[in-house]
Amino acid sequence: MPIYDQVFVEKFLEPWNAHDVEGAMALLTDDCLWEITRGAEPYGKRLEGSKAVRAAIADAFRAIPDIHYEPVHCSFGQDLVVVELLVTGTLADGRRAMFQACDIMNVRDGKVSAKRSYRKLVE
């Protein structure tokens, strides 16, 4: 079981910061799972498979077209990457967004198979 590193995180975040949906999808497995922060369940909303995840990534880029993910701290284990992030961007109504988030990712054969996202709420 490989242990991933900062280089993997930089490679993973590159298409996200370029707002490149297909580039982001290239780093996810076809059967990927993504739990996003908002939803009706305690884990938020669960998206399964590349079609659902692709649509959600595209929606995120539309909601905050200048979104940027800056890694603050990373931890690594066997087939596991945890990334604490500072997320910034501009919302559709012109307000500036800035919050901390955390992604816990399972990695299989160099691609993310599960991404569980958490974030701080700004009030």
PDB file of C-alpha atoms in Angstrom:
ATOM      1  CA  MET A   1       0.000   0.000   0.000  1.00  0.00           C
ATOM      2  CA  PRO A   2       1.600   3.272  -1.090  1.00  0.00           C
ATOM      3  CA  ILE A   3       1.902   6.312   1.107  1.00  0.00           C
ATOM      4  CA  TYR A   4       1.153   9.486  -0.837  1.00  0.00           C
ATOM      5  CA  ASP A   5       2.815  12.873  -0.269  1.00  0.00           C
ATOM      6  CA  GLN A   6       2.678  16.628  -0.878  1.00  0.00           C
ATOM      7  CA  VAL A   7       3.404  16.093  -4.587  1.00  0.00           C
ATOM      8  CA  PHE A   8       0.183  14.079  -4.851  1.00  0.00           C
ATOM      9  CA  VAL A   9      -1.771  16.885  -3.150  1.00  0.00           C
ATOM     10  CA  GLU A  10      -0.347  19.508  -5.527  1.00  0.00           C
ATOM     11  CA  LYS A  11      -1.158  17.319  -8.549  1.00  0.00           C
ATOM     12  CA  PHE A  12      -4.684  16.728  -7.214  1.00  0.00           C
ATOM     13  CA  LEU A  13      -5.399  20.420  -6.537  1.00  0.00           C
ATOM     14  CA  GLU A  14      -3.988  21.707  -9.842  1.00  0.00           C
ATOM     15  CA  PRO A  15      -7.102  21.005 -11.976  1.00  0.00           C
ATOM     16  CA  TRP A  16      -9.392  22.115  -9.151  1.00  0.00           C
ATOM     17  CA  ASN A  17      -7.646  25.500  -9.031  1.00  0.00           C
ATOM     18  CA  ALA A  18      -7.718  25.681 -12.853  1.00  0.00           C
ATOM     19  CA  HIS A  19     -11.480  24.944 -12.764  1.00  0.00           C
ATOM     20  CA  ASP A  20     -10.827  22.000 -15.059  1.00  0.00           C
ATOM     21  CA  VAL A  21     -13.626  19.475 -14.548  1.00  0.00           C
ATOM     22  CA  GLU A  22     -12.116  16.823 -16.812  1.00  0.00           C
ATOM     23  CA  GLY A  23      -8.682  17.291 -15.250  1.00  0.00           C
ATOM     24  CA  ALA A  24     -10.192  16.770 -11.797  1.00  0.00           C
ATOM     25  CA  MET A  25     -12.093  13.704 -13.012  1.00  0.00           C
ATOM     26  CA  ALA A  26      -8.887  12.199 -14.429  1.00  0.00           C
ATOM     27  CA  LEU A  27      -7.606  11.924 -10.849  1.00  0.00           C
ATOM     28  CA  LEU A  28     -10.737  10.129  -9.570  1.00  0.00           C
ATOM     29  CA  THR A  29     -11.678   6.482 -10.023  1.00  0.00           C
ATOM     30  CA  ASP A  30     -14.710   5.680 -12.199  1.00  0.00           C
ATOM     31  CA  ASP A  31     -16.560   4.401  -9.124  1.00  0.00           C
ATOM     32  CA  CYS A  32     -15.576   7.412  -6.986  1.00  0.00           C
ATOM     33  CA  LEU A  33     -17.585   8.568  -4.016  1.00  0.00           C
ATOM     34  CA  TRP A  34     -17.771  12.210  -2.923  1.00  0.00           C
ATOM     35  CA  GLU A  35     -19.524  13.362   0.223  1.00  0.00           C
ATOM     36  CA  ILE A  36     -20.156  17.095   0.040  1.00  0.00           C
ATOM     37  CA  THR A  37     -20.763  19.244   3.089  1.00  0.00           C
ATOM     38  CA  ARG A  38     -24.408  20.185   2.537  1.00  0.00           C
ATOM     39  CA  GLY A  39     -27.288  17.761   2.432  1.00  0.00           C
ATOM     40  CA  ALA A  40     -30.068  16.116   4.379  1.00  0.00           C
ATOM     41  CA  GLU A  41     -27.895  13.421   5.970  1.00  0.00           C
ATOM     42  CA  PRO A  42     -25.301  13.737   8.761  1.00  0.00           C
ATOM     43  CA  TYR A  43     -22.555  13.282   6.136  1.00  0.00           C
ATOM     44  CA  GLY A  44     -24.120  15.929   3.867  1.00  0.00           C
ATOM     45  CA  LYS A  45     -24.878  14.576   0.399  1.00  0.00           C
ATOM     46  CA  ARG A  46     -23.291  11.474  -1.081  1.00  0.00           C
ATOM     47  CA  LEU A  47     -22.480  11.368  -4.780  1.00  0.00           C
ATOM     48  CA  GLU A  48     -21.478   8.063  -6.311  1.00  0.00           C
ATOM     49  CA  GLY A  49     -19.897   7.385  -9.682  1.00  0.00           C
ATOM     50  CA  SER A  50     -18.171   9.615 -12.185  1.00  0.00           C
ATOM     51  CA  LYS A  51     -21.346  11.019 -13.775  1.00  0.00           C
ATOM     52  CA  ALA A  52     -22.738  12.364 -10.471  1.00  0.00           C
ATOM     53  CA  VAL A  53     -19.344  13.602  -9.250  1.00  0.00           C
ATOM     54  CA  ARG A  54     -18.577  15.317 -12.599  1.00  0.00           C
ATOM     55  CA  ALA A  55     -21.870  17.236 -12.393  1.00  0.00           C
ATOM     56  CA  ALA A  56     -21.200  18.287  -8.784  1.00  0.00           C
ATOM     57  CA  ILE A  57     -17.697  19.528  -9.592  1.00  0.00           C
ATOM     58  CA  ALA A  58     -19.066  21.551 -12.529  1.00  0.00           C
ATOM     59  CA  ASP A  59     -21.771  22.987 -10.229  1.00  0.00           C
ATOM     60  CA  ALA A  60     -19.131  23.996  -7.659  1.00  0.00           C
ATOM     61  CA  PHE A  61     -17.091  25.802 -10.315  1.00  0.00           C
ATOM     62  CA  ARG A  62     -20.233  27.638 -11.511  1.00  0.00           C
ATOM     63  CA  ALA A  63     -21.231  28.608  -7.957  1.00  0.00           C
ATOM     64  CA  ILE A  64     -17.794  30.091  -7.186  1.00  0.00           C
ATOM     65  CA  PRO A  65     -16.103  30.657 -10.565  1.00  0.00           C
ATOM     66  CA  ASP A  66     -12.842  31.916  -9.038  1.00  0.00           C
ATOM     67  CA  ILE A  67     -12.644  29.305  -6.276  1.00  0.00           C
ATOM     68  CA  HIS A  68      -9.135  28.567  -5.043  1.00  0.00           C
ATOM     69  CA  TYR A  69      -7.916  25.789  -2.766  1.00  0.00           C
ATOM     70  CA  GLU A  70      -4.753  26.421  -0.749  1.00  0.00           C
ATOM     71  CA  PRO A  71      -3.376  23.492   1.259  1.00  0.00           C
ATOM     72  CA  VAL A  72      -2.657  24.459   4.867  1.00  0.00           C
ATOM     73  CA  HIS A  73      -1.704  21.093   6.334  1.00  0.00           C
ATOM     74  CA  CYS A  74      -1.547  17.575   4.940  1.00  0.00           C
ATOM     75  CA  SER A  75      -1.314  14.169   6.567  1.00  0.00           C
ATOM     76  CA  PHE A  76      -0.623  10.906   4.805  1.00  0.00           C
ATOM     77  CA  GLY A  77      -1.135   7.234   5.496  1.00  0.00           C
ATOM     78  CA  GLN A  78      -1.459   4.040   3.529  1.00  0.00           C
ATOM     79  CA  ASP A  79      -3.854   4.866   0.690  1.00  0.00           C
ATOM     80  CA  LEU A  80      -5.082   7.869   2.698  1.00  0.00           C
ATOM     81  CA  VAL A  81      -4.585  11.617   2.263  1.00  0.00           C
ATOM     82  CA  VAL A  82      -5.996  14.273   4.610  1.00  0.00           C
ATOM     83  CA  VAL A  83      -5.789  17.860   3.382  1.00  0.00           C
ATOM     84  CA  GLU A  84      -6.733  20.920   5.415  1.00  0.00           C
ATOM     85  CA  LEU A  85      -7.471  23.782   3.025  1.00  0.00           C
ATOM     86  CA  LEU A  86      -8.117  27.496   2.937  1.00  0.00           C
ATOM     87  CA  VAL A  87     -10.849  27.994   0.336  1.00  0.00           C
ATOM     88  CA  THR A  88     -11.435  31.436  -1.188  1.00  0.00           C
ATOM     89  CA  GLY A  89     -13.582  32.820  -3.981  1.00  0.00           C
ATOM     90  CA  THR A  90     -16.450  35.091  -4.936  1.00  0.00           C
ATOM     91  CA  LEU A  91     -20.077  34.025  -4.572  1.00  0.00           C
ATOM     92  CA  ALA A  92     -22.681  34.759  -7.252  1.00  0.00           C
ATOM     93  CA  ASP A  93     -24.000  37.734  -5.230  1.00  0.00           C
ATOM     94  CA  GLY A  94     -20.518  39.308  -5.157  1.00  0.00           C
ATOM     95  CA  ARG A  95     -19.685  38.456  -1.548  1.00  0.00           C
ATOM     96  CA  ARG A  96     -16.199  37.131  -0.879  1.00  0.00           C
ATOM     97  CA  ALA A  97     -16.041  33.585   0.494  1.00  0.00           C
ATOM     98  CA  MET A  98     -13.228  32.404   2.755  1.00  0.00           C
ATOM     99  CA  PHE A  99     -13.383  29.304   4.913  1.00  0.00           C
ATOM    100  CA  GLN A 100     -11.338  26.382   6.082  1.00  0.00           C
ATOM    101  CA  ALA A 101     -12.144  22.931   4.795  1.00  0.00           C
ATOM    102  CA  CYS A 102     -10.826  19.424   5.139  1.00  0.00           C
ATOM    103  CA  ASP A 103     -10.847  16.606   2.600  1.00  0.00           C
ATOM    104  CA  ILE A 104     -10.269  13.040   3.689  1.00  0.00           C
ATOM    105  CA  MET A 105      -9.408  10.998   0.618  1.00  0.00           C
ATOM    106  CA  ASN A 106      -8.976   7.289   0.039  1.00  0.00           C
ATOM    107  CA  VAL A 107      -6.587   6.580  -2.822  1.00  0.00           C
ATOM    108  CA  ARG A 108      -6.498   3.491  -5.007  1.00  0.00           C
ATOM    109  CA  ASP A 109      -3.874   2.969  -7.708  1.00  0.00           C
ATOM    110  CA  GLY A 110      -2.928   6.658  -7.667  1.00  0.00           C
ATOM    111  CA  LYS A 111      -6.491   7.959  -8.014  1.00  0.00           C
ATOM    112  CA  VAL A 112      -8.956   9.175  -5.405  1.00  0.00           C
ATOM    113  CA  SER A 113     -11.685   6.595  -4.822  1.00  0.00           C
ATOM    114  CA  ALA A 114     -13.470   8.464  -2.012  1.00  0.00           C
ATOM    115  CA  LYS A 115     -13.407  12.128  -0.993  1.00  0.00           C
ATOM    116  CA  ARG A 116     -15.210  13.205   2.164  1.00  0.00           C
ATOM    117  CA  SER A 117     -15.374  16.980   2.459  1.00  0.00           C
ATOM    118  CA  TYR A 118     -15.906  18.974   5.634  1.00  0.00           C
ATOM    119  CA  ARG A 119     -15.847  22.728   6.166  1.00  0.00           C
ATOM    120  CA  LYS A 120     -16.134  25.450   8.770  1.00  0.00           C
ATOM    121  CA  LEU A 121     -19.240  27.607   8.666  1.00  0.00           C
ATOM    122  CA  VAL A 122     -18.739  31.351   8.552  1.00  0.00           C
ATOM    123  CA  GLU A 123     -21.449  33.376  10.289  1.00  0.00           C
TER     124      GLU A 123
END
